[in-house]
Amino acid sequence: MNTKTPQIGYAASVKDEHRAAVEAYIKKLTDTGLPVILSPAHFSLLVKIQMHELFSISNAPDRYYTDFSVRKHNGGKRLISAPLPLLLYLQKWVLSNILETTEIHPAAKAYRKRSSIKENAKFHRKQAFVFKSDVRDFFGSISSFWVYNYFRTLGYTKAVSRLLSGICTKNGCLPQGAATSGYLSNIFMKECDEKLLVYCREHGLRFTRYADDIAISGGEVDFPSLRQFVDKMLSDHDLNINLAKTRCIAQHARQKIAGVVVNSRMSPGRDFLRQLRQDIYYIEKYGIYGHARQTGWRSPQACLNNTLGRISHALFLLGKDKNLESKKRKLEQMAKPFDN
């Protein structure tokens, strides 16, 4: 992709003030390390996609997603909007060339390189109290109007900002599943993250945020005051706290942050491991076809891949577990016929 500063030729009739405006526009973008995009037509040349396709995506982005639901841990469902290949390509271009030039807050641990749920959880290990909360309808609360204004503040023209906003949003907000949504949400939350960090430092607490999951821990937590502060801070940014998932957990109970138990050694939790070992036992006893049938999986391959994924997740958090490592090797051998 060619994102170098364009060499511009001007017609003799172009006025000096217009030439100066264009040069100032280019300088503002290049000074901040951003690719120069003079117009939607220029963007079309940069990404090598025809104009009518770009406007089709920007004006009706919902036609370029595949929607499906995934089961949540609490039994509910989460809607995922997966972009089709052409839109995904554009979103990855915007992410790597534009969005990632904006620095996000260090307390934000999701949707950034060299970070993970393990990196997020390690800050809260062996703490007397853990406060946890999340944001209700997180991605749906970040509007396309905000996204448009973000591109405008970077220095892009109205036409370019509208086009970029259309590439990154769906139905007026960030879609969960778009390649750009995670990083845009971190940019949106930057001010919130800073306010929470200042509060926590003043009260001797630790703070991280993993997507919509807010985690605060320390030796002593004033739960009512902290909950009130988080609630007001979020509402000031047009976000809503999820009171049903807001709680303060003492060390004698299971302290779990974004799916990771942090009381002592990090792990996915006893319930997770118990269910995983049970599934492995039944796969070994009845075979993958029999187990998939009994557990409602339409595809034995999907059932096996799901189990392997959960083993990898457990090993990632635990570090080492000889029994799980042995079981993983056996299931990988079982998966080989599906790969042929």
mmCIF file of C-alpha atoms in Angstrom:
data_model
loop_
_atom_site.group_PDB
_atom_site.id
_atom_site.type_symbol
_atom_site.label_atom_id
_atom_site.label_comp_id
_atom_site.label_asym_id
_atom_site.label_seq_id
_atom_site.Cartn_x
_atom_site.Cartn_y
_atom_site.Cartn_z
ATOM 1 C CA MET A 1 0.000 0.000 0.000
ATOM 2 C CA ASN A 2 1.333 3.389 -0.956
ATOM 3 C CA THR A 3 0.632 5.927 1.756
ATOM 4 C CA LYS A 4 3.512 8.264 0.963
ATOM 5 C CA THR A 5 2.958 11.989 0.653
ATOM 6 C CA PRO A 6 1.458 12.626 -2.791
ATOM 7 C CA GLN A 7 3.206 14.875 -5.275
ATOM 8 C CA ILE A 8 0.618 17.425 -6.329
ATOM 9 C CA GLY A 9 0.559 19.395 -9.523
ATOM 10 C CA TYR A 10 -1.567 22.524 -9.715
ATOM 11 C CA ALA A 11 -3.232 24.035 -12.735
ATOM 12 C CA ALA A 12 -2.205 27.576 -13.558
ATOM 13 C CA SER A 13 -5.683 28.811 -12.626
ATOM 14 C CA VAL A 14 -5.453 27.545 -9.033
ATOM 15 C CA LYS A 15 -5.378 30.435 -6.583
ATOM 16 C CA ASP A 16 -2.538 30.801 -4.100
ATOM 17 C CA GLU A 17 -4.893 30.530 -1.098
ATOM 18 C CA HIS A 18 -6.245 27.197 -2.366
ATOM 19 C CA ARG A 19 -2.726 25.891 -2.922
ATOM 20 C CA ALA A 20 -1.767 27.002 0.609
ATOM 21 C CA ALA A 21 -4.823 25.280 2.097
ATOM 22 C CA VAL A 22 -3.932 21.992 0.407
ATOM 23 C CA GLU A 23 -0.322 22.209 1.528
ATOM 24 C CA ALA A 24 -1.408 22.973 5.119
ATOM 25 C CA TYR A 25 -3.780 19.990 5.045
ATOM 26 C CA ILE A 26 -0.990 17.688 3.862
ATOM 27 C CA LYS A 27 1.447 19.038 6.456
ATOM 28 C CA LYS A 28 -0.984 18.530 9.339
ATOM 29 C CA LEU A 29 -1.396 14.868 8.445
ATOM 30 C CA THR A 30 2.250 14.104 7.691
ATOM 31 C CA ASP A 31 3.420 15.847 10.879
ATOM 32 C CA THR A 32 1.363 13.375 12.928
ATOM 33 C CA GLY A 33 2.414 10.341 10.904
ATOM 34 C CA LEU A 34 -0.947 9.907 9.202
ATOM 35 C CA PRO A 35 -1.446 8.916 5.565
ATOM 36 C CA VAL A 36 -2.528 11.791 3.361
ATOM 37 C CA ILE A 37 -6.001 11.186 1.925
ATOM 38 C CA LEU A 38 -7.005 14.138 -0.218
ATOM 39 C CA SER A 39 -10.462 12.885 -1.151
ATOM 40 C CA PRO A 40 -12.542 9.702 -1.481
ATOM 41 C CA ALA A 41 -11.161 9.375 -5.020
ATOM 42 C CA HIS A 42 -7.606 9.533 -3.666
ATOM 43 C CA PHE A 43 -8.481 6.911 -1.038
ATOM 44 C CA SER A 44 -9.788 4.712 -3.859
ATOM 45 C CA LEU A 45 -6.357 4.866 -5.475
ATOM 46 C CA LEU A 46 -4.576 4.121 -2.182
ATOM 47 C CA VAL A 47 -6.588 0.982 -1.430
ATOM 48 C CA LYS A 48 -7.024 -0.012 -5.098
ATOM 49 C CA ILE A 49 -10.800 -0.343 -4.829
ATOM 50 C CA GLN A 50 -13.165 1.364 -7.230
ATOM 51 C CA MET A 51 -15.139 4.387 -6.067
ATOM 52 C CA HIS A 52 -18.575 2.860 -6.545
ATOM 53 C CA GLU A 53 -17.592 -0.068 -4.274
ATOM 54 C CA LEU A 54 -16.292 2.268 -1.582
ATOM 55 C CA PHE A 55 -19.463 4.333 -1.571
ATOM 56 C CA SER A 56 -21.593 1.197 -1.604
ATOM 57 C CA ILE A 57 -19.843 0.020 1.563
ATOM 58 C CA SER A 58 -19.894 3.418 3.248
ATOM 59 C CA ASN A 59 -23.551 4.151 2.461
ATOM 60 C CA ALA A 60 -24.918 0.678 3.300
ATOM 61 C CA PRO A 61 -22.339 -1.105 5.492
ATOM 62 C CA ASP A 62 -24.895 -3.566 6.920
ATOM 63 C CA ARG A 63 -24.890 -5.347 3.528
ATOM 64 C CA TYR A 64 -21.204 -6.193 3.989
ATOM 65 C CA TYR A 65 -21.462 -8.139 7.256
ATOM 66 C CA THR A 66 -22.454 -11.661 8.193
ATOM 67 C CA ASP A 67 -24.303 -11.686 11.514
ATOM 68 C CA PHE A 68 -24.337 -14.628 13.893
ATOM 69 C CA SER A 69 -24.807 -15.270 17.607
ATOM 70 C CA VAL A 70 -22.403 -16.891 20.056
ATOM 71 C CA ARG A 71 -23.267 -18.266 23.456
ATOM 72 C CA LYS A 72 -22.192 -16.209 26.475
ATOM 73 C CA HIS A 73 -21.016 -17.708 29.763
ATOM 74 C CA ASN A 74 -24.257 -16.644 31.470
ATOM 75 C CA GLY A 75 -26.358 -18.526 28.931
ATOM 76 C CA GLY A 76 -27.315 -15.495 26.851
ATOM 77 C CA LYS A 77 -26.260 -14.711 23.310
ATOM 78 C CA ARG A 78 -23.936 -12.107 21.842
ATOM 79 C CA LEU A 79 -24.430 -10.778 18.304
ATOM 80 C CA ILE A 80 -21.268 -10.807 16.212
ATOM 81 C CA SER A 81 -21.073 -8.941 12.913
ATOM 82 C CA ALA A 82 -18.238 -10.388 10.838
ATOM 83 C CA PRO A 83 -17.200 -8.139 7.916
ATOM 84 C CA LEU A 84 -17.070 -9.686 4.458
ATOM 85 C CA PRO A 85 -13.566 -9.937 2.892
ATOM 86 C CA LEU A 86 -13.625 -6.611 1.013
ATOM 87 C CA LEU A 87 -14.784 -4.642 4.063
ATOM 88 C CA LEU A 88 -12.380 -6.543 6.323
ATOM 89 C CA TYR A 89 -9.506 -5.535 4.029
ATOM 90 C CA LEU A 90 -10.521 -1.868 4.277
ATOM 91 C CA GLN A 91 -10.901 -2.039 8.060
ATOM 92 C CA LYS A 92 -7.451 -3.584 8.440
ATOM 93 C CA TRP A 93 -6.043 -0.810 6.252
ATOM 94 C CA VAL A 94 -7.674 1.860 8.411
ATOM 95 C CA LEU A 95 -6.537 0.094 11.604
ATOM 96 C CA SER A 96 -2.861 -0.257 10.665
ATOM 97 C CA ASN A 97 -2.438 3.035 8.802
ATOM 98 C CA ILE A 98 -4.659 5.423 10.799
ATOM 99 C CA LEU A 99 -6.031 4.141 14.091
ATOM 100 C CA GLU A 100 -2.834 2.651 15.486
ATOM 101 C CA THR A 101 -1.087 6.030 15.166
ATOM 102 C CA THR A 102 -3.300 7.177 18.072
ATOM 103 C CA GLU A 103 -1.838 6.155 21.414
ATOM 104 C CA ILE A 104 -4.229 4.423 23.798
ATOM 105 C CA HIS A 105 -4.129 4.436 27.589
ATOM 106 C CA PRO A 106 -1.735 1.912 29.190
ATOM 107 C CA ALA A 107 -4.549 0.664 31.449
ATOM 108 C CA ALA A 108 -6.408 -0.604 28.356
ATOM 109 C CA LYS A 109 -5.293 -4.223 27.892
ATOM 110 C CA ALA A 110 -7.548 -5.493 25.090
ATOM 111 C CA TYR A 111 -7.184 -4.941 21.326
ATOM 112 C CA ARG A 112 -3.526 -4.050 21.460
ATOM 113 C CA LYS A 113 -0.374 -5.868 20.393
ATOM 114 C CA ARG A 114 1.518 -7.969 22.937
ATOM 115 C CA SER A 115 -1.347 -7.867 25.434
ATOM 116 C CA SER A 116 -3.862 -10.466 26.584
ATOM 117 C CA ILE A 117 -6.334 -11.446 29.295
ATOM 118 C CA LYS A 118 -3.337 -12.866 31.177
ATOM 119 C CA GLU A 119 -1.531 -9.528 30.991
ATOM 120 C CA ASN A 120 -4.711 -7.868 32.249
ATOM 121 C CA ALA A 121 -5.235 -10.303 35.126
ATOM 122 C CA LYS A 122 -1.688 -10.311 36.517
ATOM 123 C CA PHE A 123 -2.111 -6.778 37.902
ATOM 124 C CA HIS A 124 -4.776 -8.029 40.304
ATOM 125 C CA ARG A 125 -3.254 -11.228 41.697
ATOM 126 C CA LYS A 126 -3.259 -11.817 45.479
ATOM 127 C CA GLN A 127 -5.222 -8.668 46.318
ATOM 128 C CA ALA A 128 -7.460 -8.418 49.386
ATOM 129 C CA PHE A 129 -10.354 -7.031 47.356
ATOM 130 C CA VAL A 130 -11.284 -6.969 43.683
ATOM 131 C CA PHE A 131 -13.903 -4.580 42.319
ATOM 132 C CA LYS A 132 -15.290 -5.557 38.930
ATOM 133 C CA SER A 133 -17.861 -3.982 36.656
ATOM 134 C CA ASP A 134 -18.582 -3.590 32.983
ATOM 135 C CA VAL A 135 -20.311 -1.301 30.509
ATOM 136 C CA ARG A 136 -23.757 -2.207 29.244
ATOM 137 C CA ASP A 137 -23.935 -2.435 25.411
ATOM 138 C CA PHE A 138 -20.346 -1.237 25.117
ATOM 139 C CA PHE A 139 -19.809 -1.159 21.341
ATOM 140 C CA GLY A 140 -23.411 -0.160 20.673
ATOM 141 C CA SER A 141 -22.911 2.940 22.851
ATOM 142 C CA ILE A 142 -20.103 4.344 20.669
ATOM 143 C CA SER A 143 -21.844 6.194 17.868
ATOM 144 C CA SER A 144 -20.911 6.691 14.241
ATOM 145 C CA PHE A 145 -21.143 10.435 14.944
ATOM 146 C CA TRP A 146 -18.283 10.100 17.451
ATOM 147 C CA VAL A 147 -16.281 8.030 14.939
ATOM 148 C CA TYR A 148 -16.828 10.680 12.254
ATOM 149 C CA ASN A 149 -15.695 13.421 14.658
ATOM 150 C CA TYR A 150 -12.615 11.389 15.601
ATOM 151 C CA PHE A 151 -11.462 11.306 11.963
ATOM 152 C CA ARG A 152 -12.230 15.020 11.676
ATOM 153 C CA THR A 153 -10.065 15.791 14.730
ATOM 154 C CA LEU A 154 -7.203 13.901 13.078
ATOM 155 C CA GLY A 155 -7.418 16.453 10.275
ATOM 156 C CA TYR A 156 -9.291 14.651 7.506
ATOM 157 C CA THR A 157 -11.870 16.421 5.365
ATOM 158 C CA LYS A 158 -15.616 15.959 5.913
ATOM 159 C CA ALA A 159 -15.923 13.755 2.825
ATOM 160 C CA VAL A 160 -12.991 11.528 3.816
ATOM 161 C CA SER A 161 -14.197 11.331 7.425
ATOM 162 C CA ARG A 162 -17.678 10.271 6.312
ATOM 163 C CA LEU A 163 -16.176 7.552 4.137
ATOM 164 C CA LEU A 164 -13.888 6.253 6.901
ATOM 165 C CA SER A 165 -16.717 6.361 9.433
ATOM 166 C CA GLY A 166 -18.911 4.315 7.098
ATOM 167 C CA ILE A 167 -16.180 1.702 6.808
ATOM 168 C CA CYS A 168 -15.902 1.386 10.604
ATOM 169 C CA THR A 169 -19.561 1.516 11.726
ATOM 170 C CA LYS A 170 -22.855 -0.264 11.182
ATOM 171 C CA ASN A 171 -26.374 0.864 12.055
ATOM 172 C CA GLY A 172 -25.048 4.015 13.702
ATOM 173 C CA CYS A 173 -22.503 2.464 16.069
ATOM 174 C CA LEU A 174 -19.460 0.201 16.345
ATOM 175 C CA PRO A 175 -20.258 -3.398 15.356
ATOM 176 C CA GLN A 176 -18.844 -6.148 17.538
ATOM 177 C CA GLY A 177 -16.709 -8.148 15.138
ATOM 178 C CA ALA A 178 -15.311 -5.353 12.962
ATOM 179 C CA ALA A 179 -11.509 -5.200 12.822
ATOM 180 C CA THR A 180 -11.578 -1.515 13.797
ATOM 181 C CA SER A 181 -14.098 -1.609 16.659
ATOM 182 C CA GLY A 182 -11.734 -2.714 19.417
ATOM 183 C CA TYR A 183 -9.096 -0.045 18.818
ATOM 184 C CA LEU A 184 -11.714 2.664 18.292
ATOM 185 C CA SER A 185 -13.310 1.705 21.614
ATOM 186 C CA ASN A 186 -9.918 2.098 23.317
ATOM 187 C CA ILE A 187 -9.542 5.561 21.799
ATOM 188 C CA PHE A 188 -13.059 6.459 22.932
ATOM 189 C CA MET A 189 -12.290 5.261 26.489
ATOM 190 C CA LYS A 190 -8.964 7.068 26.825
ATOM 191 C CA GLU A 191 -10.354 9.906 28.960
ATOM 192 C CA CYS A 192 -12.341 7.469 31.127
ATOM 193 C CA ASP A 193 -9.238 5.331 31.630
ATOM 194 C CA GLU A 194 -7.218 8.340 32.761
ATOM 195 C CA LYS A 195 -9.904 9.477 35.235
ATOM 196 C CA LEU A 196 -10.138 5.991 36.703
ATOM 197 C CA LEU A 197 -6.355 5.703 36.983
ATOM 198 C CA VAL A 198 -6.101 9.049 38.794
ATOM 199 C CA TYR A 199 -8.836 7.993 41.231
ATOM 200 C CA CYS A 200 -7.141 4.650 41.873
ATOM 201 C CA ARG A 201 -3.732 6.177 42.441
ATOM 202 C CA GLU A 202 -5.227 8.603 44.952
ATOM 203 C CA HIS A 203 -6.763 5.663 46.837
ATOM 204 C CA GLY A 204 -3.861 3.218 46.549
ATOM 205 C CA LEU A 205 -5.664 0.926 44.113
ATOM 206 C CA ARG A 206 -4.790 -0.897 40.893
ATOM 207 C CA PHE A 207 -6.805 -0.465 37.695
ATOM 208 C CA THR A 208 -7.039 -2.112 34.279
ATOM 209 C CA ARG A 209 -9.735 -2.342 31.626
ATOM 210 C CA TYR A 210 -10.180 -5.228 29.230
ATOM 211 C CA ALA A 211 -12.702 -4.102 26.575
ATOM 212 C CA ASP A 212 -15.842 -3.384 28.633
ATOM 213 C CA ASP A 213 -14.551 -5.141 31.794
ATOM 214 C CA ILE A 214 -13.339 -2.730 34.480
ATOM 215 C CA ALA A 215 -11.127 -4.239 37.204
ATOM 216 C CA ILE A 216 -9.908 -2.399 40.313
ATOM 217 C CA SER A 217 -8.127 -4.062 43.225
ATOM 218 C CA GLY A 218 -6.238 -3.339 46.406
ATOM 219 C CA GLY A 219 -5.921 -3.866 50.126
ATOM 220 C CA GLU A 220 -9.036 -1.905 50.961
ATOM 221 C CA VAL A 221 -11.904 -0.842 48.702
ATOM 222 C CA ASP A 222 -14.751 1.528 49.607
ATOM 223 C CA PHE A 223 -17.305 -0.260 47.429
ATOM 224 C CA PRO A 224 -20.215 2.277 47.555
ATOM 225 C CA SER A 225 -17.959 5.252 46.796
ATOM 226 C CA LEU A 226 -16.088 3.446 44.037
ATOM 227 C CA ARG A 227 -19.297 2.205 42.414
ATOM 228 C CA GLN A 228 -20.730 5.726 42.527
ATOM 229 C CA PHE A 229 -17.578 7.187 40.974
ATOM 230 C CA VAL A 230 -17.504 4.612 38.140
ATOM 231 C CA ASP A 231 -21.231 5.067 37.489
ATOM 232 C CA LYS A 232 -20.955 8.861 37.226
ATOM 233 C CA MET A 233 -17.752 8.761 35.183
ATOM 234 C CA LEU A 234 -19.338 6.423 32.646
ATOM 235 C CA SER A 235 -22.599 8.372 32.459
ATOM 236 C CA ASP A 236 -20.608 11.566 31.807
ATOM 237 C CA HIS A 237 -19.415 9.821 28.628
ATOM 238 C CA ASP A 238 -22.890 8.550 27.639
ATOM 239 C CA LEU A 239 -22.136 5.037 28.886
ATOM 240 C CA ASN A 240 -24.123 2.918 31.338
ATOM 241 C CA ILE A 241 -22.692 0.801 34.133
ATOM 242 C CA ASN A 242 -23.938 -2.763 34.329
ATOM 243 C CA LEU A 243 -25.041 -2.859 37.973
ATOM 244 C CA ALA A 244 -25.898 -6.568 37.743
ATOM 245 C CA LYS A 245 -22.210 -7.300 37.101
ATOM 246 C CA THR A 246 -20.798 -4.760 39.561
ATOM 247 C CA ARG A 247 -19.457 -6.277 42.752
ATOM 248 C CA CYS A 248 -16.570 -6.245 45.221
ATOM 249 C CA ILE A 249 -15.019 -9.650 45.971
ATOM 250 C CA ALA A 250 -12.883 -10.456 49.009
ATOM 251 C CA GLN A 251 -9.911 -12.813 48.761
ATOM 252 C CA HIS A 252 -11.681 -15.686 50.532
ATOM 253 C CA ALA A 253 -14.118 -15.873 47.560
ATOM 254 C CA ARG A 254 -13.304 -16.591 43.927
ATOM 255 C CA GLN A 255 -11.910 -13.413 42.359
ATOM 256 C CA LYS A 256 -12.403 -13.670 38.612
ATOM 257 C CA ILE A 257 -11.500 -10.953 36.096
ATOM 258 C CA ALA A 258 -12.405 -11.296 32.404
ATOM 259 C CA GLY A 259 -12.606 -15.056 32.832
ATOM 260 C CA VAL A 260 -9.347 -15.410 34.800
ATOM 261 C CA VAL A 261 -9.192 -16.373 38.495
ATOM 262 C CA VAL A 262 -6.594 -14.192 40.246
ATOM 263 C CA ASN A 263 -6.705 -15.236 43.928
ATOM 264 C CA SER A 264 -3.237 -16.792 43.733
ATOM 265 C CA ARG A 265 -2.113 -18.671 40.650
ATOM 266 C CA MET A 266 -3.887 -17.446 37.504
ATOM 267 C CA SER A 267 -6.275 -20.018 36.080
ATOM 268 C CA PRO A 268 -9.539 -20.290 34.131
ATOM 269 C CA GLY A 269 -11.260 -21.500 37.308
ATOM 270 C CA ARG A 270 -12.307 -24.839 38.778
ATOM 271 C CA ASP A 271 -15.669 -24.945 36.970
ATOM 272 C CA PHE A 272 -13.974 -24.363 33.611
ATOM 273 C CA LEU A 273 -11.364 -27.057 34.252
ATOM 274 C CA ARG A 274 -13.924 -29.521 35.617
ATOM 275 C CA GLN A 275 -16.111 -29.183 32.515
ATOM 276 C CA LEU A 276 -13.091 -29.371 30.228
ATOM 277 C CA ARG A 277 -11.783 -32.572 31.818
ATOM 278 C CA GLN A 278 -15.266 -34.075 31.684
ATOM 279 C CA ASP A 279 -15.543 -33.335 27.955
ATOM 280 C CA ILE A 280 -12.104 -34.845 27.326
ATOM 281 C CA TYR A 281 -13.110 -37.986 29.278
ATOM 282 C CA TYR A 282 -16.287 -38.479 27.244
ATOM 283 C CA ILE A 283 -14.487 -37.833 23.939
ATOM 284 C CA GLU A 284 -11.971 -40.543 24.843
ATOM 285 C CA LYS A 285 -14.710 -42.915 26.011
ATOM 286 C CA TYR A 286 -17.355 -42.490 23.290
ATOM 287 C CA GLY A 287 -15.355 -40.915 20.458
ATOM 288 C CA ILE A 288 -15.791 -37.457 19.026
ATOM 289 C CA TYR A 289 -18.871 -38.418 17.011
ATOM 290 C CA GLY A 290 -20.629 -39.878 20.036
ATOM 291 C CA HIS A 291 -19.739 -36.973 22.309
ATOM 292 C CA ALA A 292 -20.756 -34.365 19.706
ATOM 293 C CA ARG A 293 -24.118 -36.110 19.322
ATOM 294 C CA GLN A 294 -24.723 -36.201 23.079
ATOM 295 C CA THR A 295 -23.774 -32.547 23.611
ATOM 296 C CA GLY A 296 -25.736 -31.106 20.685
ATOM 297 C CA TRP A 297 -22.864 -30.240 18.340
ATOM 298 C CA ARG A 298 -23.899 -30.517 14.691
ATOM 299 C CA SER A 299 -20.269 -30.812 13.619
ATOM 300 C CA PRO A 300 -17.883 -33.255 15.364
ATOM 301 C CA GLN A 301 -14.990 -31.206 13.983
ATOM 302 C CA ALA A 302 -16.345 -28.022 15.570
ATOM 303 C CA CYS A 303 -16.789 -29.866 18.877
ATOM 304 C CA LEU A 304 -13.203 -31.113 18.751
ATOM 305 C CA ASN A 305 -11.819 -27.687 17.789
ATOM 306 C CA ASN A 306 -13.768 -26.096 20.626
ATOM 307 C CA THR A 307 -12.272 -28.557 23.123
ATOM 308 C CA LEU A 308 -8.764 -28.015 21.774
ATOM 309 C CA GLY A 309 -9.266 -24.267 22.003
ATOM 310 C CA ARG A 310 -10.302 -24.530 25.642
ATOM 311 C CA ILE A 311 -7.277 -26.711 26.418
ATOM 312 C CA SER A 312 -4.996 -24.093 24.809
ATOM 313 C CA HIS A 313 -6.715 -21.360 26.826
ATOM 314 C CA ALA A 314 -6.222 -23.296 30.067
ATOM 315 C CA LEU A 315 -2.552 -23.994 29.310
ATOM 316 C CA PHE A 316 -1.971 -20.340 28.394
ATOM 317 C CA LEU A 317 -3.176 -19.282 31.845
ATOM 318 C CA LEU A 318 -1.733 -22.156 33.889
ATOM 319 C CA GLY A 319 1.648 -22.185 32.169
ATOM 320 C CA LYS A 320 2.233 -25.933 32.457
ATOM 321 C CA ASP A 321 0.021 -28.931 33.129
ATOM 322 C CA LYS A 322 1.435 -32.299 32.041
ATOM 323 C CA ASN A 323 -1.950 -34.024 32.025
ATOM 324 C CA LEU A 324 -3.617 -31.367 29.854
ATOM 325 C CA GLU A 325 -0.602 -31.249 27.539
ATOM 326 C CA SER A 326 -0.864 -35.027 27.068
ATOM 327 C CA LYS A 327 -4.623 -34.825 26.404
ATOM 328 C CA LYS A 328 -4.078 -32.046 23.890
ATOM 329 C CA ARG A 329 -1.609 -34.159 21.899
ATOM 330 C CA LYS A 330 -4.121 -37.038 21.779
ATOM 331 C CA LEU A 331 -6.940 -34.792 20.585
ATOM 332 C CA GLU A 332 -4.671 -33.209 17.965
ATOM 333 C CA GLN A 333 -4.041 -36.710 16.588
ATOM 334 C CA MET A 334 -7.797 -37.269 16.574
ATOM 335 C CA ALA A 335 -8.253 -34.020 14.600
ATOM 336 C CA LYS A 336 -5.861 -34.938 11.782
ATOM 337 C CA PRO A 337 -8.436 -36.836 9.634
ATOM 338 C CA PHE A 338 -10.632 -33.701 9.592
ATOM 339 C CA ASP A 339 -7.734 -31.676 8.155
ATOM 340 C CA ASN A 340 -7.310 -33.925 5.121
#
